[in-house]
Structure formats: C-alpha cells, structure tokens
PDB file of N, CA and C in Angstrom:
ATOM      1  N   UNK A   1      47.700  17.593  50.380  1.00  0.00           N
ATOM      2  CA  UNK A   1      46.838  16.508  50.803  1.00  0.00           C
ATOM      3  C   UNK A   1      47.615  15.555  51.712  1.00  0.00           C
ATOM      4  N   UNK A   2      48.802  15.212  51.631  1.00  0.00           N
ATOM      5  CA  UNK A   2      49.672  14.066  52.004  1.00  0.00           C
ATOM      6  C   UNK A   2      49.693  14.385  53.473  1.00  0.00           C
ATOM      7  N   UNK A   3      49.744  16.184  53.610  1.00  0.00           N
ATOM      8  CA  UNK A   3      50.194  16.560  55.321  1.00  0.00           C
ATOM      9  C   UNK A   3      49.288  16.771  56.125  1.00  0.00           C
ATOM     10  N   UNK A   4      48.027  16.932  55.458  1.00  0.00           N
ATOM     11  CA  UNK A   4      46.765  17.472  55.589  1.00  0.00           C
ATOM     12  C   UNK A   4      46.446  16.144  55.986  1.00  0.00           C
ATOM     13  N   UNK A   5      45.714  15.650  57.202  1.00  0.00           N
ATOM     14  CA  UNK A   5      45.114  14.330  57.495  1.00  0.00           C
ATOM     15  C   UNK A   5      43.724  15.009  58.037  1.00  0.00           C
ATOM     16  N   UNK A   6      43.074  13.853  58.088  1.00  0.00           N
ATOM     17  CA  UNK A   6      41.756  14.141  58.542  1.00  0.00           C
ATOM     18  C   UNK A   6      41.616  13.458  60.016  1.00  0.00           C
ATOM     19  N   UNK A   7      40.914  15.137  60.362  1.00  0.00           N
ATOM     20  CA  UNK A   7      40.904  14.821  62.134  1.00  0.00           C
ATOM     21  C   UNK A   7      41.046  13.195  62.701  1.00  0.00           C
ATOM     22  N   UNK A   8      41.788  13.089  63.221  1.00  0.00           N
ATOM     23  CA  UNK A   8      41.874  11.730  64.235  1.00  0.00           C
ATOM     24  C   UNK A   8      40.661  11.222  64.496  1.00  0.00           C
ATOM     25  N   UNK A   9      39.971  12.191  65.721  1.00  0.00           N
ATOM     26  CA  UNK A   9      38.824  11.835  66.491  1.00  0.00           C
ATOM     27  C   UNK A   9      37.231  11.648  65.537  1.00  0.00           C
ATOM     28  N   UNK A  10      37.314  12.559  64.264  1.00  0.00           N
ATOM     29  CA  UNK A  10      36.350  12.094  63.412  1.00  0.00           C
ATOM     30  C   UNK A  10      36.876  10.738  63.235  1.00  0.00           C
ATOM     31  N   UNK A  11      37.873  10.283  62.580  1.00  0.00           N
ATOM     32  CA  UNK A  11      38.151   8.783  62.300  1.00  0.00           C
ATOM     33  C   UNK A  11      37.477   7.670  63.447  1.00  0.00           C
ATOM     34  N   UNK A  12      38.133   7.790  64.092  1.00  0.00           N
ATOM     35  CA  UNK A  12      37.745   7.273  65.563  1.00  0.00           C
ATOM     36  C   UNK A  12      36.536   7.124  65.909  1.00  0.00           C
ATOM     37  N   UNK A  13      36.022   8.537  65.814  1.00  0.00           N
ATOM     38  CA  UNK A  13      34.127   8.415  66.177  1.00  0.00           C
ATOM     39  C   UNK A  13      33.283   7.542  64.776  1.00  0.00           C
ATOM     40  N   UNK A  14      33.840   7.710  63.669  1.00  0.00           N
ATOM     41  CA  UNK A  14      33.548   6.667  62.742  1.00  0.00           C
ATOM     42  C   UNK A  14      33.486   5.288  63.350  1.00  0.00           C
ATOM     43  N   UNK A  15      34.252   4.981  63.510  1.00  0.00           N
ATOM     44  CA  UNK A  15      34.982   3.780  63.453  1.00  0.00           C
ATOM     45  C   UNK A  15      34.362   2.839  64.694  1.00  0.00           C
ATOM     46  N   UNK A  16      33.779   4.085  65.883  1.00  0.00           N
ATOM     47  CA  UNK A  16      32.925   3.673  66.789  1.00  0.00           C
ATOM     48  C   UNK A  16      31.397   3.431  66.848  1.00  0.00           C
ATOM     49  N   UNK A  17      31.310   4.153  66.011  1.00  0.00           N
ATOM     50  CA  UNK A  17      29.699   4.412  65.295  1.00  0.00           C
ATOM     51  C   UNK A  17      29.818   3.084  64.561  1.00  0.00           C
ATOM     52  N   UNK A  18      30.455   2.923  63.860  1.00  0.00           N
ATOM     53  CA  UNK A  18      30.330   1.189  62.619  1.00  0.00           C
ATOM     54  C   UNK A  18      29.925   0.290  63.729  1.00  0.00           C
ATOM     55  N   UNK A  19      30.975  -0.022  64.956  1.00  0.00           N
ATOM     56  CA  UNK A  19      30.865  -1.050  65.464  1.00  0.00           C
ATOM     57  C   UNK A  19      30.025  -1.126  66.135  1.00  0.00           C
ATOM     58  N   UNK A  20      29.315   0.262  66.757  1.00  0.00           N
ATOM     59  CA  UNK A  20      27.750  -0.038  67.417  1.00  0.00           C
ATOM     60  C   UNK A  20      26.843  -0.641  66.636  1.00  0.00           C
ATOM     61  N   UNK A  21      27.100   0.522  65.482  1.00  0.00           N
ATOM     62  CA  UNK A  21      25.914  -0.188  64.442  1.00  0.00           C
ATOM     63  C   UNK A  21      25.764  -1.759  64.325  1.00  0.00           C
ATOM     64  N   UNK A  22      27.140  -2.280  64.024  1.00  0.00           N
ATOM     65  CA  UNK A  22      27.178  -3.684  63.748  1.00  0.00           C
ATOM     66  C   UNK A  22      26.764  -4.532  65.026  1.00  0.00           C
ATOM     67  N   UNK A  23      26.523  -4.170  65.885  1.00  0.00           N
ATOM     68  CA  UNK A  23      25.943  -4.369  66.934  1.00  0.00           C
ATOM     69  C   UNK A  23      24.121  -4.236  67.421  1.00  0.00           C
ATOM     70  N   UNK A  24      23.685  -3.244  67.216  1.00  0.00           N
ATOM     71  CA  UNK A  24      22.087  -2.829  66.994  1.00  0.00           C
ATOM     72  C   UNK A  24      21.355  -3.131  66.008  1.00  0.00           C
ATOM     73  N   UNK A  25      21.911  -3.442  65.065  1.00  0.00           N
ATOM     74  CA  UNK A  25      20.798  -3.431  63.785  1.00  0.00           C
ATOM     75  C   UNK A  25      20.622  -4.641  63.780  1.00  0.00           C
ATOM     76  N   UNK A  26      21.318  -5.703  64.025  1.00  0.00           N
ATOM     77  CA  UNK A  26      20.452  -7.029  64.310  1.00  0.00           C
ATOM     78  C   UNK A  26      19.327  -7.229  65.139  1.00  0.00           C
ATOM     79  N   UNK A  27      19.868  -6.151  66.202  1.00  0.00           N
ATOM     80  CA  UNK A  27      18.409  -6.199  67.119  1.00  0.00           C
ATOM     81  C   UNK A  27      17.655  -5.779  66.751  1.00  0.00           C
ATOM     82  N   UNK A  28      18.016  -4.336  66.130  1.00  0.00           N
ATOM     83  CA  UNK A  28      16.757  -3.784  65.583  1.00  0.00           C
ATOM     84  C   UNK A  28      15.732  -4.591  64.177  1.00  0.00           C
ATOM     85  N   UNK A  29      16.500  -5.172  63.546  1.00  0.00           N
ATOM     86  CA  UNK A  29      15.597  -5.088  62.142  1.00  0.00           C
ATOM     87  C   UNK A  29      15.260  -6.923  62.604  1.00  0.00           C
ATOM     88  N   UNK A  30      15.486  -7.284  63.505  1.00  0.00           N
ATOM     89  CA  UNK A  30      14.563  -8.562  64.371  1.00  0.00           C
ATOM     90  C   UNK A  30      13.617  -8.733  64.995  1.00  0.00           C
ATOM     91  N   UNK A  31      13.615  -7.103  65.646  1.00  0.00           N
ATOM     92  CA  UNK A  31      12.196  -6.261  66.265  1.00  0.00           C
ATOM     93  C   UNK A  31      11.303  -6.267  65.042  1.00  0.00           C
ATOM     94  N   UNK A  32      11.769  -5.671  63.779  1.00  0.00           N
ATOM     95  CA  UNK A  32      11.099  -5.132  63.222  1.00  0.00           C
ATOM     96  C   UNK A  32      10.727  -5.871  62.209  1.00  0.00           C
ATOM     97  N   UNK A  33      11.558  -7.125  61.427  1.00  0.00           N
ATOM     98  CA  UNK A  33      11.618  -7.846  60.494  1.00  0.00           C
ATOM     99  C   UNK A  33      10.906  -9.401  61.246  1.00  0.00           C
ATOM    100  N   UNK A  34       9.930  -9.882  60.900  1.00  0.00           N
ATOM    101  CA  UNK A  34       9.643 -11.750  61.726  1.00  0.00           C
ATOM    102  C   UNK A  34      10.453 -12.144  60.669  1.00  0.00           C
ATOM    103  N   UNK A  35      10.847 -12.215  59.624  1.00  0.00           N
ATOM    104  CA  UNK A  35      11.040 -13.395  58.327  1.00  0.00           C
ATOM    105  C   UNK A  35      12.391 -13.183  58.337  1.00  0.00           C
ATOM    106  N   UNK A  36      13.368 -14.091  59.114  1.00  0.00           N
ATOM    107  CA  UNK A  36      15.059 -14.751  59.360  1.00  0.00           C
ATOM    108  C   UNK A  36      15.383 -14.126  58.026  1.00  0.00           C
ATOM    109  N   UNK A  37      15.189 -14.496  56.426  1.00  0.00           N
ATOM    110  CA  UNK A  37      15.788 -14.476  56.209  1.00  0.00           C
ATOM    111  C   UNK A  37      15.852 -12.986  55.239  1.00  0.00           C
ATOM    112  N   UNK A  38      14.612 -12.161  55.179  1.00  0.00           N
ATOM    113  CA  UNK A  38      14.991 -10.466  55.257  1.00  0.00           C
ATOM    114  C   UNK A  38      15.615 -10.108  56.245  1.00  0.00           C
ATOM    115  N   UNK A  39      15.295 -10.551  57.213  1.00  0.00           N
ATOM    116  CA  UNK A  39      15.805  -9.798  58.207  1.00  0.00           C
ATOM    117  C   UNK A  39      17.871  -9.763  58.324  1.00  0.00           C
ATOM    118  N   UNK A  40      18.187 -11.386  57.728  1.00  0.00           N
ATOM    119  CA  UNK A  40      19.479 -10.831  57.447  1.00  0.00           C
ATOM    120  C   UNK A  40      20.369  -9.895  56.587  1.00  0.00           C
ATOM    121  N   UNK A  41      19.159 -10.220  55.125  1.00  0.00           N
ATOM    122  CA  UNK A  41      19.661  -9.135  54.055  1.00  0.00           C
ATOM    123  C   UNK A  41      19.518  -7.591  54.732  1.00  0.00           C
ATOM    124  N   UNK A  42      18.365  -7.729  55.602  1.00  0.00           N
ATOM    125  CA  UNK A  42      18.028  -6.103  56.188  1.00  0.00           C
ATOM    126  C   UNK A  42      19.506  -5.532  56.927  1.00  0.00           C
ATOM    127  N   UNK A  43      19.695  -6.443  57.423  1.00  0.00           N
ATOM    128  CA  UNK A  43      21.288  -6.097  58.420  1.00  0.00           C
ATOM    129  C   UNK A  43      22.236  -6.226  57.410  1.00  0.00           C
ATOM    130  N   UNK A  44      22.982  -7.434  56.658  1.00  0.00           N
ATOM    131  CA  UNK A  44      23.794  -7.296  55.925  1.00  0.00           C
ATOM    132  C   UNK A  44      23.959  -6.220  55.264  1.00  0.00           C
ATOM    133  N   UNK A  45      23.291  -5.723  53.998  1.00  0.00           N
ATOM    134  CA  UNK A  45      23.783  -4.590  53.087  1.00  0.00           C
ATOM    135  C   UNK A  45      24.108  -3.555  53.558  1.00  0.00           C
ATOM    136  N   UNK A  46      23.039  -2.868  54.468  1.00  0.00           N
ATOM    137  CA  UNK A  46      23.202  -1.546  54.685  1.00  0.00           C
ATOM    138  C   UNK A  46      24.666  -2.110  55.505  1.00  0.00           C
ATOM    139  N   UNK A  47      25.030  -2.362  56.749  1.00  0.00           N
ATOM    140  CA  UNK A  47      26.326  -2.700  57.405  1.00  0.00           C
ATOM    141  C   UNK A  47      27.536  -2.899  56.074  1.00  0.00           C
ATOM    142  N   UNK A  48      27.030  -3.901  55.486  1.00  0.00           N
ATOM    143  CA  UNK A  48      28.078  -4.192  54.387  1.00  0.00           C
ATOM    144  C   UNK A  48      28.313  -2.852  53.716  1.00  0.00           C
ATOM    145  N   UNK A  49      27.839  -2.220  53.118  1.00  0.00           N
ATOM    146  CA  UNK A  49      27.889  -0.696  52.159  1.00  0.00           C
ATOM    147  C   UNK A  49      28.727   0.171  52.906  1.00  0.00           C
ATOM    148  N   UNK A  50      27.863   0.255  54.123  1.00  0.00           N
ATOM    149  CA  UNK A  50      28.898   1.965  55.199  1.00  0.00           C
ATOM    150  C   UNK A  50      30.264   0.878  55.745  1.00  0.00           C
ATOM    151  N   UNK A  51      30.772   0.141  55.384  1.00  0.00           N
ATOM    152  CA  UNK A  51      32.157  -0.540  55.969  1.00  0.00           C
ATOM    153  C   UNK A  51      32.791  -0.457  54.339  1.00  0.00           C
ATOM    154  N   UNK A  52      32.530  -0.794  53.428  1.00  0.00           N
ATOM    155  CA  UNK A  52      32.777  -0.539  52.272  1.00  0.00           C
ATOM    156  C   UNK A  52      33.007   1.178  51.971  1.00  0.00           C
ATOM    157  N   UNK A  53      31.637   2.103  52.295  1.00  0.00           N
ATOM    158  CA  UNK A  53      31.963   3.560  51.976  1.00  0.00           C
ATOM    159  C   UNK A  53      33.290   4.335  53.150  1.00  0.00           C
ATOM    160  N   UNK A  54      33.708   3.514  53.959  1.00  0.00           N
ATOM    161  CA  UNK A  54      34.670   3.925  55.572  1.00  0.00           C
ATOM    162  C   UNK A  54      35.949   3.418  55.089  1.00  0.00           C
ATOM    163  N   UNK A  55      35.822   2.527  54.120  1.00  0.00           N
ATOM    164  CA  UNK A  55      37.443   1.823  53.276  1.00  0.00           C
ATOM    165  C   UNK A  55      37.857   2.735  52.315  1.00  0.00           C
ATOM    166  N   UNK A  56      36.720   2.737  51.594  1.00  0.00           N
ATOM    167  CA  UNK A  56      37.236   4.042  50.563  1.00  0.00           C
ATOM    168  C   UNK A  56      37.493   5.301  51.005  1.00  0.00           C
ATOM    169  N   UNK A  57      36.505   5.719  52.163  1.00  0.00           N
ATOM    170  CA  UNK A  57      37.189   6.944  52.713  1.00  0.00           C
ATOM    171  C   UNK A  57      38.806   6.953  53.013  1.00  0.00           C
ATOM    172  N   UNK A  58      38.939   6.092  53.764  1.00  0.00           N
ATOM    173  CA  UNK A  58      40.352   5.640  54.522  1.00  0.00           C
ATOM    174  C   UNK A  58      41.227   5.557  52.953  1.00  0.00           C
ATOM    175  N   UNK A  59      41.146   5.271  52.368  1.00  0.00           N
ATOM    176  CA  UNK A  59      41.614   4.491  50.801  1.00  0.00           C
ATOM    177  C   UNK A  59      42.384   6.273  50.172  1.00  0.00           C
ATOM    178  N   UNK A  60      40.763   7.129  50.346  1.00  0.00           N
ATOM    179  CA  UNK A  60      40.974   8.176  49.922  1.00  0.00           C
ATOM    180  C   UNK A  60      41.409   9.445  50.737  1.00  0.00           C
ATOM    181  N   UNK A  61      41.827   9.380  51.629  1.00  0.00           N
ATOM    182  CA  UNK A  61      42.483   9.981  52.798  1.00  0.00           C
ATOM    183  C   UNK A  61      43.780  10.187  52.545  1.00  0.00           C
ATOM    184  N   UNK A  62      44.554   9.000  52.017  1.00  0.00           N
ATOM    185  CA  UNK A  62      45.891   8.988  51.601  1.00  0.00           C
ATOM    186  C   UNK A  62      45.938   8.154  50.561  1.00  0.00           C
ATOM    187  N   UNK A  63      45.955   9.210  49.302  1.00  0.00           N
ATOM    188  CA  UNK A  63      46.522   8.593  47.934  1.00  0.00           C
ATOM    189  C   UNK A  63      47.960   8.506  47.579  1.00  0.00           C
ATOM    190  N   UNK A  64      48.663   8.272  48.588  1.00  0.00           N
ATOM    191  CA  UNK A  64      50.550   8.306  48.227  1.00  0.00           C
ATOM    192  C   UNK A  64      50.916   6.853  48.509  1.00  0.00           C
ATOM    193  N   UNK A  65      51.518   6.762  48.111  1.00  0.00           N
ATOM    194  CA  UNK A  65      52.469   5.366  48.411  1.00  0.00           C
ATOM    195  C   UNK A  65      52.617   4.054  47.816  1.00  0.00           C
ATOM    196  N   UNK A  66      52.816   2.904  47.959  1.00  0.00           N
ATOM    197  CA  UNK A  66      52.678   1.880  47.218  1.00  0.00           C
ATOM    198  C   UNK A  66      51.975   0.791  47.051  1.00  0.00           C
ATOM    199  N   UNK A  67      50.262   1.238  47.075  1.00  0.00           N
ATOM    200  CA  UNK A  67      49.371   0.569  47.351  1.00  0.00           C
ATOM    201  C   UNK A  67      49.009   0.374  46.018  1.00  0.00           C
ATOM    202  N   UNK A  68      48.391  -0.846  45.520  1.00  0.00           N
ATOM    203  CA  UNK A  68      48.107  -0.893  44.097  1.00  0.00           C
ATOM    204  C   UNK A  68      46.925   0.326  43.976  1.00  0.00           C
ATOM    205  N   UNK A  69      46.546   0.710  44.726  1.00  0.00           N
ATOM    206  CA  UNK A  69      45.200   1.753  44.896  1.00  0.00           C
ATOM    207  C   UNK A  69      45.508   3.074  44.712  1.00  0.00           C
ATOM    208  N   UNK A  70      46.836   3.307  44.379  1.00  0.00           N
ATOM    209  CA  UNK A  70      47.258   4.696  45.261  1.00  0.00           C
ATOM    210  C   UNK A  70      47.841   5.474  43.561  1.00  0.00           C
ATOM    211  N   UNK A  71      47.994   6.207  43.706  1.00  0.00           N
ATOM    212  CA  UNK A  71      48.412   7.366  42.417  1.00  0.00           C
ATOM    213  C   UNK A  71      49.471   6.930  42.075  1.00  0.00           C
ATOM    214  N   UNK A  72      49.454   7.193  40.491  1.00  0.00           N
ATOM    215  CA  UNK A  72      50.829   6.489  39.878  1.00  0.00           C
ATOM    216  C   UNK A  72      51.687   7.671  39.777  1.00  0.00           C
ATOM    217  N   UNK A  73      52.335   8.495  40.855  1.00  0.00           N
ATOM    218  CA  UNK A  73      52.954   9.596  40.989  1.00  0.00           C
ATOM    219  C   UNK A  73      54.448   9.580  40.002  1.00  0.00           C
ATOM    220  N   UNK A  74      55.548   8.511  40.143  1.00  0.00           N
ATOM    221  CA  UNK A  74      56.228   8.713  38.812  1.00  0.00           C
ATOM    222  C   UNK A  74      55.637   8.648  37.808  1.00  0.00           C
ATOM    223  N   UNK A  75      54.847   8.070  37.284  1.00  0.00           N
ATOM    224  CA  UNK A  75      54.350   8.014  35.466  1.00  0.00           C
ATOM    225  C   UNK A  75      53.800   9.709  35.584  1.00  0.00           C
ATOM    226  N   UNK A  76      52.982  10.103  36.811  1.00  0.00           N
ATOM    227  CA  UNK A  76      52.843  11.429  36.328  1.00  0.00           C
ATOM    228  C   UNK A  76      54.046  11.956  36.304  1.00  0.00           C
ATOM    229  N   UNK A  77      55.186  11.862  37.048  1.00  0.00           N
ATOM    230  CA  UNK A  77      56.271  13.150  36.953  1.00  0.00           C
ATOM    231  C   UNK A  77      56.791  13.110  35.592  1.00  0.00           C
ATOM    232  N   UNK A  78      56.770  11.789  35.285  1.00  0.00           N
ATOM    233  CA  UNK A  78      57.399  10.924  33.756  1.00  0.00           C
ATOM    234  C   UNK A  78      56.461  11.739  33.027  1.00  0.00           C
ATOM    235  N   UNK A  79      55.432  12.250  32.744  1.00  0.00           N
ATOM    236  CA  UNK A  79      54.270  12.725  31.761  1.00  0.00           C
ATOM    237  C   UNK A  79      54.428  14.403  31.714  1.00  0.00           C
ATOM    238  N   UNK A  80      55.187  14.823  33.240  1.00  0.00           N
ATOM    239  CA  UNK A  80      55.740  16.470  33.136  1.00  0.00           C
ATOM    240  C   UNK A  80      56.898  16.489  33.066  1.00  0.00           C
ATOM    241  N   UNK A  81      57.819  16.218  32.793  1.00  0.00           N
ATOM    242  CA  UNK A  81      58.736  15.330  32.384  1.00  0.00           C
ATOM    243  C   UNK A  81      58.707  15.757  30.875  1.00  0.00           C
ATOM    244  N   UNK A  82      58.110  14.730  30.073  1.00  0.00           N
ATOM    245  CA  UNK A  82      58.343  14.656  28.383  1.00  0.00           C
ATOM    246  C   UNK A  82      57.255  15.908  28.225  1.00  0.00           C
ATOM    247  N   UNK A  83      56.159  16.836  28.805  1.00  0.00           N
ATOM    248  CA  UNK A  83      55.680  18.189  28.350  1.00  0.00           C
ATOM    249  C   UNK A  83      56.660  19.093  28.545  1.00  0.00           C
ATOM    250  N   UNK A  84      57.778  19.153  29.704  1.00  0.00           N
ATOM    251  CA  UNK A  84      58.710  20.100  29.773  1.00  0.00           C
ATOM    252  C   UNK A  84      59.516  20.051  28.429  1.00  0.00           C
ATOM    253  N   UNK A  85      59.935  18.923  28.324  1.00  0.00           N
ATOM    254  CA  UNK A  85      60.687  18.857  27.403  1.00  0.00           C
ATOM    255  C   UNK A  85      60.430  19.147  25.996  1.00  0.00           C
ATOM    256  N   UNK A  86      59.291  19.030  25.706  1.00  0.00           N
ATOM    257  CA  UNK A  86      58.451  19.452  24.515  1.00  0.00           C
ATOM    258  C   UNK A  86      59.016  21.176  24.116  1.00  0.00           C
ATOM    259  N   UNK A  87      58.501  22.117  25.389  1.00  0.00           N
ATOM    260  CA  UNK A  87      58.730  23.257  24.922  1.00  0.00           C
ATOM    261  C   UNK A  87      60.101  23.748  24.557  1.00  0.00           C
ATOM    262  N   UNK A  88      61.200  22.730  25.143  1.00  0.00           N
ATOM    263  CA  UNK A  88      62.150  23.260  24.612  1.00  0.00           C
ATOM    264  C   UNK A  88      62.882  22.639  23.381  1.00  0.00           C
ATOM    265  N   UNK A  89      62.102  21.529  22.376  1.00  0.00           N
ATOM    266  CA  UNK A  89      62.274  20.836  21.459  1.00  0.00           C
ATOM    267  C   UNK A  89      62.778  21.743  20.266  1.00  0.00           C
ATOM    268  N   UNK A  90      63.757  21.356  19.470  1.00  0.00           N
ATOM    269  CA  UNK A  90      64.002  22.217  18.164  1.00  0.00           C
ATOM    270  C   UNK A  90      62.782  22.809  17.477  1.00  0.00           C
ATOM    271  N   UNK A  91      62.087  21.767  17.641  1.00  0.00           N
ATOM    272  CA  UNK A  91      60.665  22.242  16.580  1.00  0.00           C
ATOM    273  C   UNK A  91      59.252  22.488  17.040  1.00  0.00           C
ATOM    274  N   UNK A  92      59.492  22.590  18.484  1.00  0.00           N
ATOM    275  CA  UNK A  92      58.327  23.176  18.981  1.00  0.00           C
ATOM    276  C   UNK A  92      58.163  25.091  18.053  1.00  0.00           C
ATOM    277  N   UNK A  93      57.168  25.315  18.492  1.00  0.00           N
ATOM    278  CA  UNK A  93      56.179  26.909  18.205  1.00  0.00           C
ATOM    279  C   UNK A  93      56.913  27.825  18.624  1.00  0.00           C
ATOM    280  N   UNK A  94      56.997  27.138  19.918  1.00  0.00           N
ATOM    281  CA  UNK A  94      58.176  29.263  21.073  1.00  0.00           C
ATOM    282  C   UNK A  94      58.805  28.163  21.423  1.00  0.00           C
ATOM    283  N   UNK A  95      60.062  28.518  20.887  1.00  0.00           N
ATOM    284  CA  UNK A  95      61.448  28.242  22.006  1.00  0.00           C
ATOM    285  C   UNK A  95      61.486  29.195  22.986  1.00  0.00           C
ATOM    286  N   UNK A  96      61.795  28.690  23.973  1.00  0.00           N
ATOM    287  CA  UNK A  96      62.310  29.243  24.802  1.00  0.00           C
ATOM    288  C   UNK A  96      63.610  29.179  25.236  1.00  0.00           C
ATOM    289  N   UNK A  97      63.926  30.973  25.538  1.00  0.00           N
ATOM    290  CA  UNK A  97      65.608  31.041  25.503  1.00  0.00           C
ATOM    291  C   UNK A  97      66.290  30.342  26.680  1.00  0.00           C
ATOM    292  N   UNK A  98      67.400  29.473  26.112  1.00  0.00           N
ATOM    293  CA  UNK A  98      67.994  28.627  27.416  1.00  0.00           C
ATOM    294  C   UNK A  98      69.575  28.821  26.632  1.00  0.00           C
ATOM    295  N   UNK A  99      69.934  28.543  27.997  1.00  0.00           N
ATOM    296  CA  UNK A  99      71.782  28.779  27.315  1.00  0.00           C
ATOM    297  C   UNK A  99      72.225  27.669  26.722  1.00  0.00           C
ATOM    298  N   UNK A 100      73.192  27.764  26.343  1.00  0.00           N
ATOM    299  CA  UNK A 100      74.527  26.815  25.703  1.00  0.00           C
ATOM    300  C   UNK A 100      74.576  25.886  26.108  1.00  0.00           C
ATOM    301  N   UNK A 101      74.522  25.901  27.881  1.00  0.00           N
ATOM    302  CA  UNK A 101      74.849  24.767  28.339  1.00  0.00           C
ATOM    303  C   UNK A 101      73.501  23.987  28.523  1.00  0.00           C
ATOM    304  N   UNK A 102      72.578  24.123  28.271  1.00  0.00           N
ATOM    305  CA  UNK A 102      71.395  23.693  28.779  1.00  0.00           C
ATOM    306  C   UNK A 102      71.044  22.247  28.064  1.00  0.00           C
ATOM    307  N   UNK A 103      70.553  21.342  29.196  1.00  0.00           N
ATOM    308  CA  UNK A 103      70.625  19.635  28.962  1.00  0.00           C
ATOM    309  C   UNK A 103      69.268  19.600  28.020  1.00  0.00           C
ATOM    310  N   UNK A 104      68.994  19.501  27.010  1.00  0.00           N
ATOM    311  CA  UNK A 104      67.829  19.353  26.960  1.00  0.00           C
ATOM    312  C   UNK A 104      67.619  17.749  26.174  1.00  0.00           C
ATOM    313  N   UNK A 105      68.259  16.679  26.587  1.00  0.00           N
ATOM    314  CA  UNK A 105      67.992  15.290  26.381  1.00  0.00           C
ATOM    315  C   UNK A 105      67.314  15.065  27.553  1.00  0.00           C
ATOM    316  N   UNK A 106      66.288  14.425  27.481  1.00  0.00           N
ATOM    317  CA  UNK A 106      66.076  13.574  29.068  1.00  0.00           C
ATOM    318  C   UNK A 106      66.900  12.785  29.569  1.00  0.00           C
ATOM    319  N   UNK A 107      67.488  11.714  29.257  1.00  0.00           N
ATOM    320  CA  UNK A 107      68.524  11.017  29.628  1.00  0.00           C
ATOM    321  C   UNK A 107      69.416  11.852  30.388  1.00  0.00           C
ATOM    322  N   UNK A 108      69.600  12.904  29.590  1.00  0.00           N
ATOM    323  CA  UNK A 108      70.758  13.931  30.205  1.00  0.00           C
ATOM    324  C   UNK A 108      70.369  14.597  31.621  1.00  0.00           C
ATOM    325  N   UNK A 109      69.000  14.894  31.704  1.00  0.00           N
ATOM    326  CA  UNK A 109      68.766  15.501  32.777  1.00  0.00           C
ATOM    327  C   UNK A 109      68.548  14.358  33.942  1.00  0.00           C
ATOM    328  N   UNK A 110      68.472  12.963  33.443  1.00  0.00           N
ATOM    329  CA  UNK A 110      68.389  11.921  34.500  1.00  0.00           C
ATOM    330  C   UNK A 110      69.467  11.903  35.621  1.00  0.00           C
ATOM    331  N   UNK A 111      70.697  12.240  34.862  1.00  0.00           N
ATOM    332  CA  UNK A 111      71.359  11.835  35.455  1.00  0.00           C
ATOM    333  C   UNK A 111      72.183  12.392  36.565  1.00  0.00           C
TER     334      UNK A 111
END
C-alpha cells in the first residue's frame, strides 16, 4: 500500500472537480432555490460532505507515518512480537525446535 499511490491525475481531476463545484452550485441551487436561507443549506452540505469524503480519501491513501490518524505500526510489530514469542515459550503446546543458542527473552532479542 505505502508504494502503491493512487494515480496523480485522478487526485488532481478530483481536486478540480471540488473547486468547480464549489463554484456552480451556488449558482445553481439560486436558480433553483428563491428562499436565501435553503438555498445555503442546499450548497453547504452537499459541498461540505464531498470535501470531507476527498480528506478521508487522502487520509486513507496513506496510512503510514506520524499522523495521529495513521496506524499504530509499532504496537502492531510489539503484538507479533509477544505471539512469536509465545510459540517458543516453555509451556506453550508445540515447541518448536530452536538451538542452544537461541534468544528467546524479548529483551534479549531487542537488543
């Protein structure tokens, strides 16, 4: 996902499409609306919603990094991490065969 981006020029043609919109629909729903003050809710939401659904796209385009928004990628490695370690616990079900030398503290493998 991280290398994988989504086409440029779709972004772009988005992004051009919003700002027409935000541009026409006052005219339009003024044509179409007499009463000021539907006629702003008529423009507001829908505009407000697709700039809202174009953030989250963007939001969800790239879930890496250090956005409070973004995947808590150490706590997951931290979570495969203590399952690895599980299977090779004294008292797990199947050990699995590991040598002599093999770290199996976490601490140990931190370091």
């Amino acid at each position: 996902i991280k290398d994988t981006r989504f086409p440029f020029p779709y972004a772009q043609l988005s992004a051009a499409m919003l700002l027409i919109l935000v541009f026409f629909t006052p005219v339009a729903m003024s044509a179409m609306i007499p009463e000021k003050t539907w006629c702003v809710l008529a423009t507001f939401f829908p505009i407000f919603t697709l700039f809202c659904m174009n953030s989250t796209a963007e939001e969800l385009e790239m879930p890496f990094g250090e956005d409070p928004n973004d995947l808590p990628l150490s706590l997951f490695q931290e979570e495969m991490n203590s399952s690895l370690l599980m299977l090779v616990h004294e008292s797990s079900d199947h050990i699995p065969r590991t040598g002599k030398r093999a770290i199996k503290d976490f601490m140990g493998l931190m370091m």
